[in-house]
Coordinates of C-alpha atoms (C1' of nucleotides) in Angstrom, one line a residue:
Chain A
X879 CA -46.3 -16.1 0.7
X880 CA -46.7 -19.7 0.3
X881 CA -42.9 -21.0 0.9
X882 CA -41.2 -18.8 3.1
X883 CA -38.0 -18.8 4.2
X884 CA -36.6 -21.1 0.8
X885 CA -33.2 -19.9 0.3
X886 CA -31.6 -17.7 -2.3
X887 CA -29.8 -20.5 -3.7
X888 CA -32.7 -22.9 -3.9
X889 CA -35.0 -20.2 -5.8
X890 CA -32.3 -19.3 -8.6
X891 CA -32.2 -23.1 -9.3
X892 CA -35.8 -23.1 -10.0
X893 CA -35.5 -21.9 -13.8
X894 CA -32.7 -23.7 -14.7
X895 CA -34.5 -27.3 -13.2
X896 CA -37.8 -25.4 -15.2
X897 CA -35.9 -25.4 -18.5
X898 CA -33.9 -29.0 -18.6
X899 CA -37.6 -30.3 -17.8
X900 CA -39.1 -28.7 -20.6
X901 CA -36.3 -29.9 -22.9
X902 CA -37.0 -33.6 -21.3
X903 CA -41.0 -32.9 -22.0
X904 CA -39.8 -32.2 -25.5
X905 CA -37.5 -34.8 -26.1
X906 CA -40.8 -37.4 -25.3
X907 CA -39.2 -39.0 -22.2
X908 CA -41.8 -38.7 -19.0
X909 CA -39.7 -40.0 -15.8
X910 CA -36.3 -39.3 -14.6
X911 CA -34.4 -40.1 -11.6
X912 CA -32.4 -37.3 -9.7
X913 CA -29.1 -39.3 -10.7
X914 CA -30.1 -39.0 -14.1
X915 CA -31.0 -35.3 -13.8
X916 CA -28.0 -34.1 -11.7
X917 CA -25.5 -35.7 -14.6
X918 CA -27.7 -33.8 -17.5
X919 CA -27.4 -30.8 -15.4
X920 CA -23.8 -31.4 -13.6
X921 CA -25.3 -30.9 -10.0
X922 CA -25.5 -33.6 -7.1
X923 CA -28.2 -35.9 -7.0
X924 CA -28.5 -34.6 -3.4
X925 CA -28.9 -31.5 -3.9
X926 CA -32.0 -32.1 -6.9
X927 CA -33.9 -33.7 -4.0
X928 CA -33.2 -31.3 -1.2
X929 CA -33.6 -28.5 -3.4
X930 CA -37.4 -30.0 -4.5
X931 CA -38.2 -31.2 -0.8
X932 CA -38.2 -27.4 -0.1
X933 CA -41.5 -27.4 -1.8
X934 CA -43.0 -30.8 -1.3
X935 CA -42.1 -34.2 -2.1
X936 CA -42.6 -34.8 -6.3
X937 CA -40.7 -38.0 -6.9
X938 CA -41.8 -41.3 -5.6
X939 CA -39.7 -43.8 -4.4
X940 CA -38.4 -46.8 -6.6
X941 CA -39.1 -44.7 -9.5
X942 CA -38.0 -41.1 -9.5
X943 CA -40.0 -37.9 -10.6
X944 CA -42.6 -37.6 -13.7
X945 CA -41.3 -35.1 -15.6
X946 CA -44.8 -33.4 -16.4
X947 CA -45.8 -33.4 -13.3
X948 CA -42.5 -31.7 -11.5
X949 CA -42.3 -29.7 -14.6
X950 CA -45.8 -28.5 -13.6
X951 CA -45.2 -28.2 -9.7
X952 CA -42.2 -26.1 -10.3
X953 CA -44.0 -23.9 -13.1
X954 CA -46.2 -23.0 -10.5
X955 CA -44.3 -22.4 -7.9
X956 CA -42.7 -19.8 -9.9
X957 CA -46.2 -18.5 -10.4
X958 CA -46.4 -19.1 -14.1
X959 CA -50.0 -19.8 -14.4
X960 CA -50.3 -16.4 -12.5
X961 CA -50.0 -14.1 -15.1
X962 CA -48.8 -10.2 -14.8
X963 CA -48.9 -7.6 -16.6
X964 CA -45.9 -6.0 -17.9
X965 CA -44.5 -2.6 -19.7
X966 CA -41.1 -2.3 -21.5
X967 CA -39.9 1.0 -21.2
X968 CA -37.3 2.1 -23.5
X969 CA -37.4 0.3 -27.2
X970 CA -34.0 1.0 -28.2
X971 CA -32.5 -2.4 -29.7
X972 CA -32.6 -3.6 -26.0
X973 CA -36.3 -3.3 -25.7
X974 CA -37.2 -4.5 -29.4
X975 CA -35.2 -7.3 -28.3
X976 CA -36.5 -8.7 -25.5
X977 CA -40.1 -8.0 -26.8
X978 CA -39.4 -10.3 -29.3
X979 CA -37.4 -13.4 -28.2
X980 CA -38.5 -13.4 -24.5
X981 CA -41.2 -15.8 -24.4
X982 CA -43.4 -13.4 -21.9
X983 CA -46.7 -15.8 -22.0
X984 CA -44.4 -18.9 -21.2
X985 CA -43.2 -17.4 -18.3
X986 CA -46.4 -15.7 -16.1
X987 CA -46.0 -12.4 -18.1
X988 CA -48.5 -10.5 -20.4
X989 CA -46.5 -8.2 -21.8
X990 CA -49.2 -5.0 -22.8
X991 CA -47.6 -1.7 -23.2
X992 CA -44.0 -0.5 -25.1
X993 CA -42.7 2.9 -24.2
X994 CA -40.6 5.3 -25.4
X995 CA -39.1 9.0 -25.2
X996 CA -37.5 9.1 -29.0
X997 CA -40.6 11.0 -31.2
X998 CA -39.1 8.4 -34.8
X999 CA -39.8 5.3 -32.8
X1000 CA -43.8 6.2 -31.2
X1001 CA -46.4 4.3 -33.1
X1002 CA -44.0 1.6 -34.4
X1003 CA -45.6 -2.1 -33.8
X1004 CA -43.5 -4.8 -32.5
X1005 CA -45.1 -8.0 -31.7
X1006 CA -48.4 -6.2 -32.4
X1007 CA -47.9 -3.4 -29.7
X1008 CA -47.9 -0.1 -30.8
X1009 CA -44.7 2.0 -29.2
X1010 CA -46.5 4.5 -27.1
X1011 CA -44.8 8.0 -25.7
X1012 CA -43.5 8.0 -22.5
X1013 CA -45.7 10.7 -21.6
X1014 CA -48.7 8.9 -21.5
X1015 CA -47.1 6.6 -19.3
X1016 CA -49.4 8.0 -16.3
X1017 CA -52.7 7.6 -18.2
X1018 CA -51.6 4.0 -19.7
X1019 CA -50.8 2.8 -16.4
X1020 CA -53.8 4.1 -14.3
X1021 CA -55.9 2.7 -17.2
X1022 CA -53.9 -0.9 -17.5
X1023 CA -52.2 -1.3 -14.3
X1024 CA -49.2 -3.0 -15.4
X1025 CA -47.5 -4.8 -12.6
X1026 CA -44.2 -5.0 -14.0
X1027 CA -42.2 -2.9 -16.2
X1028 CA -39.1 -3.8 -17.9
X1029 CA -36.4 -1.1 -18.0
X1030 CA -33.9 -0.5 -21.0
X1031 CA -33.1 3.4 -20.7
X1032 CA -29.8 4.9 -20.0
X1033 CA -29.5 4.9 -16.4
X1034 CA -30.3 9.0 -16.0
X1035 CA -34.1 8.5 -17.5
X1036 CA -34.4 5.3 -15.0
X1037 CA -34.0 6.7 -11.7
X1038 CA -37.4 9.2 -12.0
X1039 CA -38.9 6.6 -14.0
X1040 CA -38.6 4.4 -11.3
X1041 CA -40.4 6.7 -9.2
X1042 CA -42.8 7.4 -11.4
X1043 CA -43.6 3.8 -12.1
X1044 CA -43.3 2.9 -8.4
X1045 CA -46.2 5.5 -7.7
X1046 CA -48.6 4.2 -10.8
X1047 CA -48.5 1.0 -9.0
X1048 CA -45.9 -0.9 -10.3
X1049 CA -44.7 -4.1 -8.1
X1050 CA -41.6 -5.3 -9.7
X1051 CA -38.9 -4.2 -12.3
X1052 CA -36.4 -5.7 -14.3
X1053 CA -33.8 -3.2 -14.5
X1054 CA -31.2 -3.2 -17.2
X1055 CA -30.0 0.1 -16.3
X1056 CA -27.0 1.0 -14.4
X1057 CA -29.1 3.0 -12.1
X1058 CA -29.4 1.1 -8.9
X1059 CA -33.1 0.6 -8.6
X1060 CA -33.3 -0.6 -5.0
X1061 CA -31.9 2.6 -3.5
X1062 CA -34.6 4.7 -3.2
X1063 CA -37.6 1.4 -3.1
X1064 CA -36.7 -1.5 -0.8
X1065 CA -39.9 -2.5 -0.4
X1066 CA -40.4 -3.1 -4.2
X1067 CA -39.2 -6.6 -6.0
X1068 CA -36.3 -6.3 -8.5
X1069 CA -34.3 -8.3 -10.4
X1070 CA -31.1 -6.3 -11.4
X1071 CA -29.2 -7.2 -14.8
X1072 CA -25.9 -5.8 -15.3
X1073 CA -24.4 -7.5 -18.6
X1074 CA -21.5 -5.4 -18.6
X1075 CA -20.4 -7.1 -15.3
X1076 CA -20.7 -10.6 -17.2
X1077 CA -18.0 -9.3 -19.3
X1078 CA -15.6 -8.8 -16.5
X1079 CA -16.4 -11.9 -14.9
X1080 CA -15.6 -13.4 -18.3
X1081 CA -12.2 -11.9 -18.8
X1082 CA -11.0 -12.5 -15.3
X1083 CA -12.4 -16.3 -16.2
X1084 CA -10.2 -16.2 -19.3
X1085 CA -7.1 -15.4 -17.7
X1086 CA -7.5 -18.1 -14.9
X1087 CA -8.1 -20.6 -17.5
X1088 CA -5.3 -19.7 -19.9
Chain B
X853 CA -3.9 -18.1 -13.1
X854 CA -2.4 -15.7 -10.4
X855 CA -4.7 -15.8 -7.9
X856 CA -5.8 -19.2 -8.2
X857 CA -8.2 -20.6 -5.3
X858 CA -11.1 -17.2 -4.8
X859 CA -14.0 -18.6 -4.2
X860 CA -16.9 -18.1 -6.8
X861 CA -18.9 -15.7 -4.9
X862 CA -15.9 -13.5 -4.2
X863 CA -15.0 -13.0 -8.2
X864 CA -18.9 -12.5 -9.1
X865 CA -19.0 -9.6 -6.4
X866 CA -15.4 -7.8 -8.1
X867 CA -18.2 -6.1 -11.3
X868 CA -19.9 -4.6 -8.7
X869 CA -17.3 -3.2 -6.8
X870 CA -15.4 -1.8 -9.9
X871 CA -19.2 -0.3 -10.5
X872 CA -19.3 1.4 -7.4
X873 CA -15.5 3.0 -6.9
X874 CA -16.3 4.0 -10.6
X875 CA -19.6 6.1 -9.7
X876 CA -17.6 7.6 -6.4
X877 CA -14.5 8.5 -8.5
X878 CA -17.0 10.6 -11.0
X879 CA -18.6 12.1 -8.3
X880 CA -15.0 13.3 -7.3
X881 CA -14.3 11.7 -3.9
X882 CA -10.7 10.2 -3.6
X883 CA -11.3 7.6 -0.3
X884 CA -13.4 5.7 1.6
X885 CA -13.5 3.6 4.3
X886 CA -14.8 -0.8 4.5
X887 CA -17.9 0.9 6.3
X888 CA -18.7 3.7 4.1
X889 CA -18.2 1.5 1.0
X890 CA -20.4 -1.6 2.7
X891 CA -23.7 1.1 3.4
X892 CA -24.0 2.1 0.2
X893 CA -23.5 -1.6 -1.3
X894 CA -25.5 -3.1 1.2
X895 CA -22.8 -5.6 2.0
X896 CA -20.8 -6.2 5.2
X897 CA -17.6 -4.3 5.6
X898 CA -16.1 -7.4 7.0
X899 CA -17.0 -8.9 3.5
X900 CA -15.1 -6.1 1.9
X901 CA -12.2 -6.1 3.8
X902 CA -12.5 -10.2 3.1
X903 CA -12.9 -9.7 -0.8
X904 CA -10.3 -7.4 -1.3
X905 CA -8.2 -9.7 0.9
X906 CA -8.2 -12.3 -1.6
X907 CA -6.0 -10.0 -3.9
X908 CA -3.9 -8.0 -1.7
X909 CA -3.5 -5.5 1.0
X910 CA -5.2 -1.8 -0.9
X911 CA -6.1 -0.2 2.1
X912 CA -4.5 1.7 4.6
X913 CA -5.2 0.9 8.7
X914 CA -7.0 4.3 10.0
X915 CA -7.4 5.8 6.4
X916 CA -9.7 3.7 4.3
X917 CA -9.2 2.8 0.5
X918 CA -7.8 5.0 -2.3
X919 CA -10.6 5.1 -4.5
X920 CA -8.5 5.3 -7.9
X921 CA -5.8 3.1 -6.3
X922 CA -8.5 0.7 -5.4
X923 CA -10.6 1.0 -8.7
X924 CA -7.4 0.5 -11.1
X925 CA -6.6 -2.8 -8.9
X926 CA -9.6 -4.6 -9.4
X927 CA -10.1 -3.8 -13.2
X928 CA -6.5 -5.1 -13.1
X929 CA -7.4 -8.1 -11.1
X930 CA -10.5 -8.4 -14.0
X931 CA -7.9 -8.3 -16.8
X932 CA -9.5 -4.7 -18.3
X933 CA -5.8 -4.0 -18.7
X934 CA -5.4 -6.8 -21.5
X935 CA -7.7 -6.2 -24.4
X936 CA -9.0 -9.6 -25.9
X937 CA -10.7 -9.5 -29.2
X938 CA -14.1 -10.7 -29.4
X939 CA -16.9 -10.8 -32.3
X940 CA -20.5 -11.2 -31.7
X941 CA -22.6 -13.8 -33.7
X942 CA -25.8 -13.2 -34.0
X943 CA -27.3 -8.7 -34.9
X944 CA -30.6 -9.1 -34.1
X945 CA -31.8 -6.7 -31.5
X946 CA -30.1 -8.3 -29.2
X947 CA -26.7 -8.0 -30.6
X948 CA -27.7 -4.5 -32.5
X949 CA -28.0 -3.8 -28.5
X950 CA -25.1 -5.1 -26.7
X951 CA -22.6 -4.2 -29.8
X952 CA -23.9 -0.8 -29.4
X953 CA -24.5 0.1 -25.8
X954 CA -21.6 -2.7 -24.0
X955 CA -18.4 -0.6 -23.4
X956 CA -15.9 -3.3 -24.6
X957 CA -12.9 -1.1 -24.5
X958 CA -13.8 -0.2 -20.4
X959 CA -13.9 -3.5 -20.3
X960 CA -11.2 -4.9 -21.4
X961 CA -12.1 -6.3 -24.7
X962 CA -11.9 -4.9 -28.8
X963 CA -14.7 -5.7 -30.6
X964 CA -13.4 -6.6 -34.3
X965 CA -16.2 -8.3 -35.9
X966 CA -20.0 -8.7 -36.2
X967 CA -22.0 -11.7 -38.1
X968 CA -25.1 -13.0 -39.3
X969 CA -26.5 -15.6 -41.7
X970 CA -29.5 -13.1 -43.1
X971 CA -28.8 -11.8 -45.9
X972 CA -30.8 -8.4 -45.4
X973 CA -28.5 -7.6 -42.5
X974 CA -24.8 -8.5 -44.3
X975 CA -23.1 -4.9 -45.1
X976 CA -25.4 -3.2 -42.7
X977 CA -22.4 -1.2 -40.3
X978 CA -23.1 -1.1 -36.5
X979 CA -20.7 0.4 -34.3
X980 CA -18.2 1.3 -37.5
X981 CA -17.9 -2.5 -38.1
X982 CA -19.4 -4.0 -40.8
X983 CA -22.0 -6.9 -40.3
X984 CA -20.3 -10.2 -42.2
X985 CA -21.5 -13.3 -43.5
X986 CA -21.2 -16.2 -41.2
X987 CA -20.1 -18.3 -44.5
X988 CA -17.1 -16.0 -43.9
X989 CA -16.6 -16.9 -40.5
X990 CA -13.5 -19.5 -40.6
X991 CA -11.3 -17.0 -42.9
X992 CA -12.0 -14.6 -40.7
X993 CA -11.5 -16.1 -37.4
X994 CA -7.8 -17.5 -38.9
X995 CA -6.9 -13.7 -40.4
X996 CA -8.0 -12.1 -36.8
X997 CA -7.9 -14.3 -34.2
X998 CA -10.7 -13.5 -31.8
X999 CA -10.4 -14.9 -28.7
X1000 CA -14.1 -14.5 -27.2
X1001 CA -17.9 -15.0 -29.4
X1002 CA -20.6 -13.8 -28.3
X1003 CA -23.7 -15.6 -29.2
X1004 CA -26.4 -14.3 -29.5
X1005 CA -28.3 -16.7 -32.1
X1006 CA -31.1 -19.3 -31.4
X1007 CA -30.8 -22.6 -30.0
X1008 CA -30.4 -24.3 -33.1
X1009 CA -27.6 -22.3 -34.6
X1010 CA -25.4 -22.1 -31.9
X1011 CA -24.7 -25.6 -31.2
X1012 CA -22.4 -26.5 -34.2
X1013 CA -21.4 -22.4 -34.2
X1014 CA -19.7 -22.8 -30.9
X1015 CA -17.9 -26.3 -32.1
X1016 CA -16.5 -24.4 -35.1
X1017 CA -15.6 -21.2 -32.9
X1018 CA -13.9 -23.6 -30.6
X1019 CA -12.1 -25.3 -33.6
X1020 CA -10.9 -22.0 -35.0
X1021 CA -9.6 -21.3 -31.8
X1022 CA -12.5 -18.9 -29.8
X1023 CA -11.3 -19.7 -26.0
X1024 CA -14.3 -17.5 -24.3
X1025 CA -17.7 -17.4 -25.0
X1026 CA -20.6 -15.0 -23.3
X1027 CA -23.6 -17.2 -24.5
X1028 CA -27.5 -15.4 -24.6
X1029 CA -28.6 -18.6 -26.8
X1030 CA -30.3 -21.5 -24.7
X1031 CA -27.8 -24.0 -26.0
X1032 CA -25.6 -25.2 -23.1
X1033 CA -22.4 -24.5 -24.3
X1034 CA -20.3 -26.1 -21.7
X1035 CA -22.2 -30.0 -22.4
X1036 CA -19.1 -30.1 -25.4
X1037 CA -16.2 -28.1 -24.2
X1038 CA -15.9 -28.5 -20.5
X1039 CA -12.1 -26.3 -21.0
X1040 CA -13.8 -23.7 -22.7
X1041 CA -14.8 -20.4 -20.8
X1042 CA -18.2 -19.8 -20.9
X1043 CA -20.7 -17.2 -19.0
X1044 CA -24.3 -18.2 -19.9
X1045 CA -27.1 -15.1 -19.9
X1046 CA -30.8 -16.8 -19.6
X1047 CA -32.6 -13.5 -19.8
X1048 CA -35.9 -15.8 -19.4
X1049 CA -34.5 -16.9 -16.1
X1050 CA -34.4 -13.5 -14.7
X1051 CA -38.3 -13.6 -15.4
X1052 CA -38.8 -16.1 -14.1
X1053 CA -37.3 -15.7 -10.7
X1054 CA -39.3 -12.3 -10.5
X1055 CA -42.5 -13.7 -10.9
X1056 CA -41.1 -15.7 -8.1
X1057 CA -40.6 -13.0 -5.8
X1058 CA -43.5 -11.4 -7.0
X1059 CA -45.8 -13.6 -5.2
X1060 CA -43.8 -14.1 -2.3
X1061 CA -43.6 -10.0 -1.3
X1062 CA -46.7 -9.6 -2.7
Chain C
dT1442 C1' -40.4 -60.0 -3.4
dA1443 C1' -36.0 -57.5 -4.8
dG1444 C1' -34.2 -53.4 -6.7
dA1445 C1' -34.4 -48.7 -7.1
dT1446 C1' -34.8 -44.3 -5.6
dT1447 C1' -36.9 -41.1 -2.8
dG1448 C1' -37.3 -38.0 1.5
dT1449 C1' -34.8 -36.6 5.3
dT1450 C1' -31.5 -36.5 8.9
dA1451 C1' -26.6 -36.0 10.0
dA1452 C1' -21.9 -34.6 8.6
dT1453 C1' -19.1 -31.7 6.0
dC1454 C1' -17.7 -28.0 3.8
dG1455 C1' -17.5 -23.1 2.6
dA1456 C1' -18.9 -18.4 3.0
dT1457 C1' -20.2 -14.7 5.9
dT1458 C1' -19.8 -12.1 10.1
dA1459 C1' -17.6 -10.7 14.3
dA1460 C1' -13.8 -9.4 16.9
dC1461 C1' -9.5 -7.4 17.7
dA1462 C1' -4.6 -6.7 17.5
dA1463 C1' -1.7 -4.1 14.3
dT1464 C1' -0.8 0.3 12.5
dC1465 C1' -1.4 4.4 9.9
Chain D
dT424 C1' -0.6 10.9 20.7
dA425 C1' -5.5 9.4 20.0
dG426 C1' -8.8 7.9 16.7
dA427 C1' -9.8 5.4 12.9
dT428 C1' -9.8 1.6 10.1
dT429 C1' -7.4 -2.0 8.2
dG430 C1' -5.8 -7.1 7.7
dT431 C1' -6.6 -11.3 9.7
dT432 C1' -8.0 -14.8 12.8
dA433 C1' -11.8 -17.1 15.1
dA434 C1' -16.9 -17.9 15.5
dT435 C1' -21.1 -18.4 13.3
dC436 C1' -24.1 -19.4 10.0
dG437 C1' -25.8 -21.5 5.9
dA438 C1' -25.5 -24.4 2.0
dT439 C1' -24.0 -28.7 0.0
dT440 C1' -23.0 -33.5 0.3
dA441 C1' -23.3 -38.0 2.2
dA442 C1' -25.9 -41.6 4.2
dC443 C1' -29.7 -44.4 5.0
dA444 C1' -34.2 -45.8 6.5
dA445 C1' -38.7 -45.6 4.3
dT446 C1' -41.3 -47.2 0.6
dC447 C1' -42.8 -47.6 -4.1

DNA sequence: TAGATTGTTAATCGATTAACAATC
DNA sequence: TAGATTGTTAATCGATTAACAATC
């Protein structure tokens, strides 16, 4: 555990600083200053550089940060050039989704394996991976040792899936069901999304802004 | 804005806690106390009593909270009661997904209209609603008056989308598309959802429980 | 060199936790 | 009444911002 104690704050900055760099990258321009980057991304100049100092220092006085380079630092501090291997399980619209527009190889994922309960969708091929029945989840896994799986089921299938998964091995989950994955598996990493919450947070947004 | 002045973190928590008193009312029990609540959320009851504080007194000294009483506040406090119309833009997978499986009407918000440039997908019905032509997006946005988009196309498209929704009067947006919305509207409400982010910060954590 | 901008320490601000009197 | 638990104030903790010496 190479940076310990960094803050939850500090690390869900990380992808956001991860992205506007790679839009800098792209837009050809190869230094920026933390003023310049805290008005693109409406924080405090202050914060950019306490926030990066957690890791190292990146910039250089006089002239600010090279964007390739702290682009590259911060890449792999989020352990992008570490790649994992991952399993979606459920391939309802959810799963086809994000197997298709989540850039897995950009972002220290290999995603191998697509599961499914429902008999019509086994054997389909999305982004060249066959949609293989849930029940050879045990073999697939002992055989592939994903270290990630992806969860898109209704929230009754997740909770023994979880277990399931958590006993083949698995290290981390991103859970899109509404079952609450950390109950029964503290020790396990998990990264809970919970969309319909967004929309509540959005209406009680749109009344205070009325 | 009736309760002007609650802090960011207390507002983000409010999903969560409608979430929870929602799973104890199905499971049929009527109260619960700060402490009870706070061990199965893994929160502070202090920070309960302190969140709910923010709104109003729902508790009763010696007693706990009502679970319905408390429940019907805080989707009262998140506006559920006041349906706002939204459409989504965008049925790919992704909004094939949320269209289908997002409870709009439990969450205060009717969803009237679907949309999408590709031809192949223009008639298909989702949900009962028929999937529309963005061409036909102004006309429609004047008959119906939807006050929220969700966006769920790529970078590119969503840029001038969300100036003409903004124009035609849209005064919410839930945005999936890596466009930063708020850069052009700064009065507009806006929750962005970077799905890739998520990855990102479990790869993250990942390495640092590994 | 002079100007710019970092890295870092100190000051401020806000959020969480603890404590306890009020009261059901 | 006695026990439980709230609402609320005070104490603590952490995160953000400001300031500035170091230095490219």
């Amino acid at each position: 555990m190479p940076y310990s104690g960094v803050s939850n704050s500090v690390i869900q900055r990380l992808p956001r600083y991860y992205r506007f760099l790679g839009d800098l990258k792209a837009s050809g321009i190869s230094r920026i200053s933390s003023k310049a980057l805290s008005e693109r991304m409406n924080l405090t100049a202050s914060q950019i550089r306490q926030d990066l100092n957690c890791f190292g220092g990146f910039g250089q006085q006089g002239y600010g940060y090279n964007i390739d380079v702290l682009r590259e630092e911060i890449g792999h501090i989020l352990g992008i050039d570490a790649p994992k291997k991952a399993i979606i399980v459920g391939m309802g619209n959810l799963g086809k989704a994000l197997a298709q527009h989540l850039k897995f190889e950009n972002k220290g994922f290999m995603l191998i394996g697509l599961f499914d309960i429902k008999e019509s969708l086994i054997g389909q091929m999305v982004r060249n991976i066959p949609i293989r029945s849930t029940s050879n989840l045990d073999e697939f896994c002992r055989d592939n040792k994903p270290e990630v799986a992806i969860i898109t089921t209704p929230k009754e299938a997740a909770q023994s899936l979880s277990d399931q998964l958590v006993k083949l091995g698995v290290k981390g989950f991103l859970n899109f069901s509404h079952y609450d994955l950390t109950v029964n598996h503290p020790e396990i990493t998990v990264e809970n999304i919970h969309l319909g919450d967004k929309l509540l947070t959005l209406s009680y947004r749109l009344k205070e802004n009325d």
